[in-house]
Short mmCIF file of C-alpha atoms in Angstrom, two decimals:
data_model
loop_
_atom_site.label_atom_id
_atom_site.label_comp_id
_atom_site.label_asym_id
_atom_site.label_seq_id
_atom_site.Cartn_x
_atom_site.Cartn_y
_atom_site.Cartn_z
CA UNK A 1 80.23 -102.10 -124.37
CA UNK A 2 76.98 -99.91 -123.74
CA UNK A 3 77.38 -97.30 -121.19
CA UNK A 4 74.70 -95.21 -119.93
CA UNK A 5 75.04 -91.93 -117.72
CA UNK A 6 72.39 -89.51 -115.93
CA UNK A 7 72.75 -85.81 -115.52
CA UNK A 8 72.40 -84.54 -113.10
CA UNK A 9 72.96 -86.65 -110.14
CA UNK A 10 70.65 -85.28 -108.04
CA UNK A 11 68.10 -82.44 -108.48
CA UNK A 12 66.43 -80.31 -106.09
CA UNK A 13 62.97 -78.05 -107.04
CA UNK A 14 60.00 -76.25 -105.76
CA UNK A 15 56.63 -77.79 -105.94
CA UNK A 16 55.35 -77.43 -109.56
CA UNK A 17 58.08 -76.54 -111.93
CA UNK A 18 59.14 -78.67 -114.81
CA UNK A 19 61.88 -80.46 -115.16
CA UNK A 20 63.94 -82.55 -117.38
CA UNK A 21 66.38 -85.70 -117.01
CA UNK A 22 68.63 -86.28 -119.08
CA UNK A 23 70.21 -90.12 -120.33
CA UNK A 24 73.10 -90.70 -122.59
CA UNK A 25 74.34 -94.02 -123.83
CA UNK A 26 76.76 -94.65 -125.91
CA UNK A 27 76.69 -97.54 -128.17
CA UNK A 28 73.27 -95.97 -130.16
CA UNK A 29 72.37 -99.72 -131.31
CA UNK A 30 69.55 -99.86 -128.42
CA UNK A 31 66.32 -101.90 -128.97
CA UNK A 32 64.87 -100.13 -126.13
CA UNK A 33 65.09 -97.82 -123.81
CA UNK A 34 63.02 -97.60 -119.99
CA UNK A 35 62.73 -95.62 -117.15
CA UNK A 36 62.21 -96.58 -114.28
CA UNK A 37 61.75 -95.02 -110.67
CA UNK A 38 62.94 -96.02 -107.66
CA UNK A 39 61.87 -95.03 -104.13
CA UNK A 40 64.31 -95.56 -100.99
CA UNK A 41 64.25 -98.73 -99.41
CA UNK A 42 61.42 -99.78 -102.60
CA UNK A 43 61.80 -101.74 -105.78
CA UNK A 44 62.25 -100.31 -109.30
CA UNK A 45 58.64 -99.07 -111.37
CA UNK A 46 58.65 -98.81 -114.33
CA UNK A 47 57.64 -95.69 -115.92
CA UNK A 48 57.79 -95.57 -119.66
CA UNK A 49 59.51 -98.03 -122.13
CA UNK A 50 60.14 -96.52 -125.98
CA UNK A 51 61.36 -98.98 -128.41
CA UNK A 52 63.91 -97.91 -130.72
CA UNK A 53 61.29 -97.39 -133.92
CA UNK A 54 59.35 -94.35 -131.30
CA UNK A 55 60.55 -91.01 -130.46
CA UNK A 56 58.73 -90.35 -127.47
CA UNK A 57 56.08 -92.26 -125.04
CA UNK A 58 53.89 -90.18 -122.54
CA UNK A 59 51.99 -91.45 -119.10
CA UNK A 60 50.08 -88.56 -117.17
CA UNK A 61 52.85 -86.18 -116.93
CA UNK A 62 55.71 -87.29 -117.99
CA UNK A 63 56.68 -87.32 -121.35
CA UNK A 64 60.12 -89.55 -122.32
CA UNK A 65 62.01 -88.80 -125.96
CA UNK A 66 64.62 -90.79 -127.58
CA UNK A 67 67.50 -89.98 -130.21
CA UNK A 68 68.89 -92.74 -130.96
CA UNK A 69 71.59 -91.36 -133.18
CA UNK A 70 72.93 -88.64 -130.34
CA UNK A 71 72.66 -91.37 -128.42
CA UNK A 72 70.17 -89.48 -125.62
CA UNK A 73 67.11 -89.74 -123.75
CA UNK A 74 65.13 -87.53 -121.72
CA UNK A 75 62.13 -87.50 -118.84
CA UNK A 76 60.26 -84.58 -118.88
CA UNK A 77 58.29 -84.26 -115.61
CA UNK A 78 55.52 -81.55 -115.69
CA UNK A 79 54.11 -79.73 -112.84
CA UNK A 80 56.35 -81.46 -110.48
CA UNK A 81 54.60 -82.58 -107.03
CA UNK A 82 56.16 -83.91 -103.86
CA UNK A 83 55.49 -87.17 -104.47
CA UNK A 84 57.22 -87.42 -107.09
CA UNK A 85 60.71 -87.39 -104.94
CA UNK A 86 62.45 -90.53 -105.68
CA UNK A 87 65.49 -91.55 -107.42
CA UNK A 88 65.03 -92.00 -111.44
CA UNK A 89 66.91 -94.45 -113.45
CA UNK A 90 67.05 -94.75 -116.84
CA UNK A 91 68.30 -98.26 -119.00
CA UNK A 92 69.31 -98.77 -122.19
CA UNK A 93 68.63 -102.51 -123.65
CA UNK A 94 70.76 -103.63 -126.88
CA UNK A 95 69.74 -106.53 -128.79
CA UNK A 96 70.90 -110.26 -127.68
CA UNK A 97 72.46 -108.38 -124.48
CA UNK A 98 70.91 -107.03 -121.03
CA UNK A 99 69.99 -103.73 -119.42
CA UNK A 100 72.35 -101.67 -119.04
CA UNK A 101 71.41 -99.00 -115.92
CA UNK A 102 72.79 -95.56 -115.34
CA UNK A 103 73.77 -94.18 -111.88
CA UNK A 104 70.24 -92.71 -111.80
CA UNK A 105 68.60 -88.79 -110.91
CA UNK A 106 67.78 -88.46 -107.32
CA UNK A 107 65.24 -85.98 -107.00
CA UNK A 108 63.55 -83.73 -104.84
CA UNK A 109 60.10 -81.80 -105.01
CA UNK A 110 60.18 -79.54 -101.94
CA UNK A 111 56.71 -78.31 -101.03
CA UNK B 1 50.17 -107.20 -118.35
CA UNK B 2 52.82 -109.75 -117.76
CA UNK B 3 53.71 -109.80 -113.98
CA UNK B 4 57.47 -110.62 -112.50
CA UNK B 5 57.12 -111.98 -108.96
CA UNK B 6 60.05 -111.42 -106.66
CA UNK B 7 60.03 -113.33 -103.05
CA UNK B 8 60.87 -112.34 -100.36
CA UNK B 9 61.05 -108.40 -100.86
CA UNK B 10 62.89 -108.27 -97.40
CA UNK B 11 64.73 -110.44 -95.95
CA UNK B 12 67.61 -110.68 -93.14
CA UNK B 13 69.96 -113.30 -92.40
CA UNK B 14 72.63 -113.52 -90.28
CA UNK B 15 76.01 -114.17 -91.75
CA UNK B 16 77.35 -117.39 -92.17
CA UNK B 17 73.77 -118.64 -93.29
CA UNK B 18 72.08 -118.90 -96.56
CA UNK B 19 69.29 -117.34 -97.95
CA UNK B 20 67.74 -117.84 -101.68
CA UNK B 21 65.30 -115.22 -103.78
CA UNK B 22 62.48 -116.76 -105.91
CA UNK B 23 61.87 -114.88 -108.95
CA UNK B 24 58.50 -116.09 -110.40
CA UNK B 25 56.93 -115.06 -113.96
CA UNK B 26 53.31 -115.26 -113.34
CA UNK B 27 51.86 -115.15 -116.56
CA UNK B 28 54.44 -115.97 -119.07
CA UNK B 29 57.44 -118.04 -119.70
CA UNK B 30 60.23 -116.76 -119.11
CA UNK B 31 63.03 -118.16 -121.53
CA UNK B 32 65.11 -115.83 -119.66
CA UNK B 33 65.86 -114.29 -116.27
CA UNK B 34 68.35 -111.64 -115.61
CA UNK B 35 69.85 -111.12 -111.97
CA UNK B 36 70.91 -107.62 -110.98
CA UNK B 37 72.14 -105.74 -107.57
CA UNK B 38 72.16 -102.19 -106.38
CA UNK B 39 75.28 -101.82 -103.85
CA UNK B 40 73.94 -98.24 -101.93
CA UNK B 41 73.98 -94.87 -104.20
CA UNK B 42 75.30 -97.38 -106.96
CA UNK B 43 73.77 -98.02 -110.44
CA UNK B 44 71.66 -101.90 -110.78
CA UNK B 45 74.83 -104.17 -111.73
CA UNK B 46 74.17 -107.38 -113.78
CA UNK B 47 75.03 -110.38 -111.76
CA UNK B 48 74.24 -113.57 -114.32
CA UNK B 49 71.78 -114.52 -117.06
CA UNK B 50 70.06 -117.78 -116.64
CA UNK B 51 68.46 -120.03 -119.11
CA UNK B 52 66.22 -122.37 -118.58
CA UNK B 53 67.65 -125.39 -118.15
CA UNK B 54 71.06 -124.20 -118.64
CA UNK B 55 73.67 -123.14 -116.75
CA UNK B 56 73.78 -119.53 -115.49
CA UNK B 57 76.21 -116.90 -117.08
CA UNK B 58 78.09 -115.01 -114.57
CA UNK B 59 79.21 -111.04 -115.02
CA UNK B 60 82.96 -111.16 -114.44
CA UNK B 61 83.66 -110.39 -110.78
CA UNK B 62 80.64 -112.37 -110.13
CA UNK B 63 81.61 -115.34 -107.63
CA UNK B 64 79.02 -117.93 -108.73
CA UNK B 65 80.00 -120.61 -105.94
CA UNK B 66 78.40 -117.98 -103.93
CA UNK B 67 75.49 -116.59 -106.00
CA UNK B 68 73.85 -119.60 -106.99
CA UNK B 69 71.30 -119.14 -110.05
CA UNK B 70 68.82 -122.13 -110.66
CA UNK B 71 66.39 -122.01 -113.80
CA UNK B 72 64.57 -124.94 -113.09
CA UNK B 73 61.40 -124.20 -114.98
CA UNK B 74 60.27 -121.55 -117.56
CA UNK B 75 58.54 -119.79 -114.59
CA UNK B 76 60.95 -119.74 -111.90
CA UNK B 77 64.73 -119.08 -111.23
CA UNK B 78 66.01 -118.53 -107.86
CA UNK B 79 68.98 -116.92 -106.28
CA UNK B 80 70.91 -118.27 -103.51
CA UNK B 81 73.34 -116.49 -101.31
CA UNK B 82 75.58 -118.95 -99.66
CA UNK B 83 77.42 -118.53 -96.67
CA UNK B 84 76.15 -114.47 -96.36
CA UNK B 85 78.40 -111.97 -95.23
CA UNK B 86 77.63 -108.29 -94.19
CA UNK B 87 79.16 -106.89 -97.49
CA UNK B 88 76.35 -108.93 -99.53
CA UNK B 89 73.68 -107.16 -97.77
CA UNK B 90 72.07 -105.37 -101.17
CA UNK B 91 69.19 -104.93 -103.53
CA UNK B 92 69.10 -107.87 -105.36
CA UNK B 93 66.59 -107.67 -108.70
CA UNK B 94 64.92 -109.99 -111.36
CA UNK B 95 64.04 -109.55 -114.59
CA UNK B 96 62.28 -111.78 -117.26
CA UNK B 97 62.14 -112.18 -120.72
CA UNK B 98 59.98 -114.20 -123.30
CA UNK B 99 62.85 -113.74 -125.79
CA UNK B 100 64.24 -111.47 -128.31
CA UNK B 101 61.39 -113.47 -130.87
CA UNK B 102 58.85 -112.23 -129.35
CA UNK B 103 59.83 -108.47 -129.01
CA UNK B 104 62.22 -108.79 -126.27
CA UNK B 105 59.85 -107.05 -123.51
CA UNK B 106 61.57 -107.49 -120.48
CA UNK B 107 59.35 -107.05 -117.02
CA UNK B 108 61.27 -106.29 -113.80
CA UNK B 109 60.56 -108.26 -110.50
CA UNK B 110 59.88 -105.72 -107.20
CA UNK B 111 63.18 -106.33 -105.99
CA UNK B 112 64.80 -107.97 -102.42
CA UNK B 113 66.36 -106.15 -99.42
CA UNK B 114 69.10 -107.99 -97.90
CA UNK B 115 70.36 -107.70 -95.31
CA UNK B 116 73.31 -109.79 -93.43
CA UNK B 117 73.93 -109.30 -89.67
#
């Protein structure tokens, strides 16, 4: 049975630093693997989706990499703004099952 | 891009009374529709899989005399809370799939805020 965890659980930085979250799941089979973002009180967005074939997908500034056979992703945020506060999940999706979600990153750009 | 429509994205009921969440694929069909909730500082749970024209699959733990899944059409399932009690106030979620065939994309509904007083 897939299960995914975040590290760490919640994350607090100063306006304009890079950061990196960090996903690990353990059954490596994965088809694909999604981040998503979620605001308080908001829905989920998603963010980036990497199929199992890709290593890495990028939108603006974040950058996501996957390896599959450590069984870990990450979401590298660069030059982190305030607006990008907001709770981060990550999901890994095996084949003929369902998303599986971890607990999720909250994070926090102070200004 | 494909499009997952969720309806209503809030919603409050008072307990005892009913309330159901339309889940709408706008631009696809959805073969199948996945139903998730978020309890507070908790991770998105699966509740059921629903296939349409089938039966749901509920999650163990799952009551589904309570959470009742319809998949009427390849563009719609709903949700319906029965008899609502404060403890199912939650973030209730859709998702949608064309099938594993067609490269299993999945696209995630906005999500509905319930709330039971």
């Amino acid at each position: 049975k897939q299960e995914v965890t975040q590290i760490p659980a919640a994350l607090s930085v100063p306006e304009g630093e890079n950061l990196v979250l960090n996903c690990s799941f353990t059954d490596s089979a994965i088809y694909n693997l999604q981040w998503f973002r979620q605001d308080p009180g908001k829905g989920l967005t998603s963010l980036l989706l990497i199929q199992s074939s890709q290593r890495e997908q990028t939108s603006g500034r974040l950058n996501a990499s996957l390896d599959k056979s450590s069984g870990r992703s990450t979401l590298y945020i660069a030059a982190s703004q305030p607006g990008d506060s907001a709770t981060y999940l990550c999901a890994a999706y095996n084949y003929g099952q369902n998303f599986v979600f971890g607990p999720g990153t909250r994070l926090s750009v102070l200004p | 891009g494909a499009v997952v429509s969720q309806h209503p994205s809030r919603v409050i009921c008072k307990s005892g009374t009913s309330v159901k969440i339309e889940c709408r694929s706008l631009d696809f069909q959805a073969t199948t529709m996945f139903w998730y909730r978020q309890f507070p500082k908790q991770s998105l749970m699966l509740m059921a899989t629903s296939n349409e024209g089938s039966k749901a699959t509920y999650e163990q733990g799952v009551e589904k005399d309570k959470f009742l899944i319809n998949h009427a059409s390849l563009t719609l399932s709903t949700l319906t809370v029965t008899s609502a009690h404060p403890e199912d106030s939650s973030f209730y979620i859709c998702s949608a799939t064309t099938g594993a065939i067609s490269g299993n994309t999945i696209y995630f509904g906005e999500g509905s805020w319930l709330t039971v007083v």
